[in-house]
Amino acid sequence: MSVLIKPIITEKATADSELNNRYSFIVDTKANKIQIKDAIEATYGVSVEKVRTMNYGPKRSTRYTKTGIQHGKTNAIKKAIIQVAEGDIIDYYSNI
């Protein structure tokens, strides 16, 4: 099971990483904070101080078409905000 799915690279997340040493990731929905911490430390070689997680449910939508009502939904995701130790940085582009 791969715990880390992808980093979140938005304007808000980038500002948070530059000012407060916090990095954002989309992680597996079944992963807990200990697994996320171990995955970050193994992948990027930094020491993690704190892990915050947020669960986002699926967004549901309904369309009215000629063939009837179509129901759909997006996938549920889990975000993790990782605070690393002072002086450590995570370089997303180092292993491309």
JSON list of C-alpha atoms in Angstrom, two decimals:
[
{"chain": "A", "resi": 1, "resn": "MET", "atom": "CA", "xyz": [0.00, 0.00, 0.00]},
{"chain": "A", "resi": 2, "resn": "SER", "atom": "CA", "xyz": [1.46, 3.33, -1.03]},
{"chain": "A", "resi": 3, "resn": "VAL", "atom": "CA", "xyz": [0.63, 5.87, 1.67]},
{"chain": "A", "resi": 4, "resn": "LEU", "atom": "CA", "xyz": [1.64, 9.05, -0.19]},
{"chain": "A", "resi": 5, "resn": "ILE", "atom": "CA", "xyz": [-0.31, 9.73, -3.37]},
{"chain": "A", "resi": 6, "resn": "LYS", "atom": "CA", "xyz": [0.89, 13.20, -4.41]},
{"chain": "A", "resi": 7, "resn": "PRO", "atom": "CA", "xyz": [1.96, 16.53, -2.93]},
{"chain": "A", "resi": 8, "resn": "ILE", "atom": "CA", "xyz": [-0.43, 19.48, -2.99]},
{"chain": "A", "resi": 9, "resn": "ILE", "atom": "CA", "xyz": [1.21, 22.34, -4.88]},
{"chain": "A", "resi": 10, "resn": "THR", "atom": "CA", "xyz": [-1.09, 25.35, -4.62]},
{"chain": "A", "resi": 11, "resn": "GLU", "atom": "CA", "xyz": [-0.42, 28.98, -3.81]},
{"chain": "A", "resi": 12, "resn": "LYS", "atom": "CA", "xyz": [-1.66, 28.53, -0.23]},
{"chain": "A", "resi": 13, "resn": "ALA", "atom": "CA", "xyz": [0.34, 25.33, 0.36]},
{"chain": "A", "resi": 14, "resn": "THR", "atom": "CA", "xyz": [3.51, 26.86, -1.10]},
{"chain": "A", "resi": 15, "resn": "ALA", "atom": "CA", "xyz": [3.22, 29.91, 1.14]},
{"chain": "A", "resi": 16, "resn": "ASP", "atom": "CA", "xyz": [2.65, 27.64, 4.13]},
{"chain": "A", "resi": 17, "resn": "SER", "atom": "CA", "xyz": [5.77, 25.63, 3.31]},
{"chain": "A", "resi": 18, "resn": "GLU", "atom": "CA", "xyz": [7.93, 28.73, 2.92]},
{"chain": "A", "resi": 19, "resn": "LEU", "atom": "CA", "xyz": [6.72, 30.55, 6.03]},
{"chain": "A", "resi": 20, "resn": "ASN", "atom": "CA", "xyz": [5.80, 27.82, 8.53]},
{"chain": "A", "resi": 21, "resn": "ASN", "atom": "CA", "xyz": [7.74, 24.73, 7.36]},
{"chain": "A", "resi": 22, "resn": "ARG", "atom": "CA", "xyz": [4.49, 22.81, 6.68]},
{"chain": "A", "resi": 23, "resn": "TYR", "atom": "CA", "xyz": [3.96, 20.67, 3.59]},
{"chain": "A", "resi": 24, "resn": "SER", "atom": "CA", "xyz": [0.69, 19.28, 2.21]},
{"chain": "A", "resi": 25, "resn": "PHE", "atom": "CA", "xyz": [0.09, 15.85, 0.67]},
{"chain": "A", "resi": 26, "resn": "ILE", "atom": "CA", "xyz": [-2.83, 13.81, -0.56]},
{"chain": "A", "resi": 27, "resn": "VAL", "atom": "CA", "xyz": [-2.57, 10.45, 1.18]},
{"chain": "A", "resi": 28, "resn": "ASP", "atom": "CA", "xyz": [-4.36, 7.12, 1.21]},
{"chain": "A", "resi": 29, "resn": "THR", "atom": "CA", "xyz": [-7.75, 7.34, 2.94]},
{"chain": "A", "resi": 30, "resn": "LYS", "atom": "CA", "xyz": [-6.98, 4.35, 5.17]},
{"chain": "A", "resi": 31, "resn": "ALA", "atom": "CA", "xyz": [-3.55, 5.58, 6.33]},
{"chain": "A", "resi": 32, "resn": "ASN", "atom": "CA", "xyz": [-3.13, 6.79, 9.91]},
{"chain": "A", "resi": 33, "resn": "LYS", "atom": "CA", "xyz": [-0.81, 9.51, 11.22]},
{"chain": "A", "resi": 34, "resn": "ILE", "atom": "CA", "xyz": [1.96, 7.09, 12.22]},
{"chain": "A", "resi": 35, "resn": "GLN", "atom": "CA", "xyz": [2.05, 5.51, 8.74]},
{"chain": "A", "resi": 36, "resn": "ILE", "atom": "CA", "xyz": [2.08, 8.97, 7.11]},
{"chain": "A", "resi": 37, "resn": "LYS", "atom": "CA", "xyz": [4.95, 10.10, 9.36]},
{"chain": "A", "resi": 38, "resn": "ASP", "atom": "CA", "xyz": [7.01, 6.99, 8.58]},
{"chain": "A", "resi": 39, "resn": "ALA", "atom": "CA", "xyz": [6.40, 7.36, 4.83]},
{"chain": "A", "resi": 40, "resn": "ILE", "atom": "CA", "xyz": [7.47, 11.03, 4.80]},
{"chain": "A", "resi": 41, "resn": "GLU", "atom": "CA", "xyz": [10.62, 10.33, 6.81]},
{"chain": "A", "resi": 42, "resn": "ALA", "atom": "CA", "xyz": [11.58, 7.39, 4.59]},
{"chain": "A", "resi": 43, "resn": "THR", "atom": "CA", "xyz": [10.84, 9.16, 1.29]},
{"chain": "A", "resi": 44, "resn": "TYR", "atom": "CA", "xyz": [12.28, 12.62, 1.93]},
{"chain": "A", "resi": 45, "resn": "GLY", "atom": "CA", "xyz": [14.76, 12.02, 4.77]},
{"chain": "A", "resi": 46, "resn": "VAL", "atom": "CA", "xyz": [13.40, 14.71, 7.11]},
{"chain": "A", "resi": 47, "resn": "SER", "atom": "CA", "xyz": [12.27, 14.56, 10.72]},
{"chain": "A", "resi": 48, "resn": "VAL", "atom": "CA", "xyz": [8.53, 15.11, 11.14]},
{"chain": "A", "resi": 49, "resn": "GLU", "atom": "CA", "xyz": [7.29, 17.04, 14.18]},
{"chain": "A", "resi": 50, "resn": "LYS", "atom": "CA", "xyz": [3.53, 16.97, 13.65]},
{"chain": "A", "resi": 51, "resn": "VAL", "atom": "CA", "xyz": [0.97, 15.42, 11.28]},
{"chain": "A", "resi": 52, "resn": "ARG", "atom": "CA", "xyz": [-2.50, 16.87, 10.79]},
{"chain": "A", "resi": 53, "resn": "THR", "atom": "CA", "xyz": [-5.08, 15.05, 8.66]},
{"chain": "A", "resi": 54, "resn": "MET", "atom": "CA", "xyz": [-8.33, 16.09, 6.99]},
{"chain": "A", "resi": 55, "resn": "ASN", "atom": "CA", "xyz": [-10.92, 13.77, 5.46]},
{"chain": "A", "resi": 56, "resn": "TYR", "atom": "CA", "xyz": [-12.92, 15.08, 2.53]},
{"chain": "A", "resi": 57, "resn": "GLY", "atom": "CA", "xyz": [-16.03, 13.21, 1.47]},
{"chain": "A", "resi": 58, "resn": "PRO", "atom": "CA", "xyz": [-17.15, 12.71, -2.12]},
{"chain": "A", "resi": 59, "resn": "LYS", "atom": "CA", "xyz": [-18.96, 15.48, -3.96]},
{"chain": "A", "resi": 60, "resn": "ARG", "atom": "CA", "xyz": [-22.26, 14.27, -5.37]},
{"chain": "A", "resi": 61, "resn": "SER", "atom": "CA", "xyz": [-23.92, 15.62, -8.49]},
{"chain": "A", "resi": 62, "resn": "THR", "atom": "CA", "xyz": [-27.13, 15.01, -10.44]},
{"chain": "A", "resi": 63, "resn": "ARG", "atom": "CA", "xyz": [-27.69, 15.63, -14.15]},
{"chain": "A", "resi": 64, "resn": "TYR", "atom": "CA", "xyz": [-30.99, 15.64, -15.96]},
{"chain": "A", "resi": 65, "resn": "THR", "atom": "CA", "xyz": [-30.55, 14.19, -19.45]},
{"chain": "A", "resi": 66, "resn": "LYS", "atom": "CA", "xyz": [-32.74, 12.80, -22.20]},
{"chain": "A", "resi": 67, "resn": "THR", "atom": "CA", "xyz": [-32.19, 9.27, -20.93]},
{"chain": "A", "resi": 68, "resn": "GLY", "atom": "CA", "xyz": [-33.15, 10.14, -17.35]},
{"chain": "A", "resi": 69, "resn": "ILE", "atom": "CA", "xyz": [-31.50, 11.29, -14.16]},
{"chain": "A", "resi": 70, "resn": "GLN", "atom": "CA", "xyz": [-27.77, 10.53, -13.93]},
{"chain": "A", "resi": 71, "resn": "HIS", "atom": "CA", "xyz": [-26.16, 10.41, -10.49]},
{"chain": "A", "resi": 72, "resn": "GLY", "atom": "CA", "xyz": [-22.42, 10.72, -10.01]},
{"chain": "A", "resi": 73, "resn": "LYS", "atom": "CA", "xyz": [-19.81, 11.38, -7.36]},
{"chain": "A", "resi": 74, "resn": "THR", "atom": "CA", "xyz": [-16.12, 12.14, -7.03]},
{"chain": "A", "resi": 75, "resn": "ASN", "atom": "CA", "xyz": [-13.70, 10.11, -4.92]},
{"chain": "A", "resi": 76, "resn": "ALA", "atom": "CA", "xyz": [-13.18, 10.77, -1.23]},
{"chain": "A", "resi": 77, "resn": "ILE", "atom": "CA", "xyz": [-9.68, 12.06, -0.40]},
{"chain": "A", "resi": 78, "resn": "LYS", "atom": "CA", "xyz": [-7.55, 12.56, 2.68]},
{"chain": "A", "resi": 79, "resn": "LYS", "atom": "CA", "xyz": [-5.13, 15.45, 3.05]},
{"chain": "A", "resi": 80, "resn": "ALA", "atom": "CA", "xyz": [-2.19, 15.54, 5.42]},
{"chain": "A", "resi": 81, "resn": "ILE", "atom": "CA", "xyz": [-0.37, 18.66, 6.60]},
{"chain": "A", "resi": 82, "resn": "ILE", "atom": "CA", "xyz": [3.17, 17.73, 7.64]},
{"chain": "A", "resi": 83, "resn": "GLN", "atom": "CA", "xyz": [5.23, 19.99, 9.90]},
{"chain": "A", "resi": 84, "resn": "VAL", "atom": "CA", "xyz": [8.94, 19.20, 9.64]},
{"chain": "A", "resi": 85, "resn": "ALA", "atom": "CA", "xyz": [11.72, 20.17, 12.04]},
{"chain": "A", "resi": 86, "resn": "GLU", "atom": "CA", "xyz": [13.33, 23.59, 11.83]},
{"chain": "A", "resi": 87, "resn": "GLY", "atom": "CA", "xyz": [16.01, 23.62, 9.13]},
{"chain": "A", "resi": 88, "resn": "ASP", "atom": "CA", "xyz": [14.63, 20.63, 7.19]},
{"chain": "A", "resi": 89, "resn": "ILE", "atom": "CA", "xyz": [13.09, 21.18, 3.76]},
{"chain": "A", "resi": 90, "resn": "ILE", "atom": "CA", "xyz": [11.26, 18.91, 1.35]},
{"chain": "A", "resi": 91, "resn": "ASP", "atom": "CA", "xyz": [12.20, 19.30, -2.30]},
{"chain": "A", "resi": 92, "resn": "TYR", "atom": "CA", "xyz": [9.34, 17.93, -4.43]},
{"chain": "A", "resi": 93, "resn": "TYR", "atom": "CA", "xyz": [11.32, 18.12, -7.67]},
{"chain": "A", "resi": 94, "resn": "SER", "atom": "CA", "xyz": [14.51, 16.35, -6.58]},
{"chain": "A", "resi": 95, "resn": "ASN", "atom": "CA", "xyz": [13.51, 12.87, -7.82]},
{"chain": "A", "resi": 96, "resn": "ILE", "atom": "CA", "xyz": [11.70, 13.59, -11.08]}
]
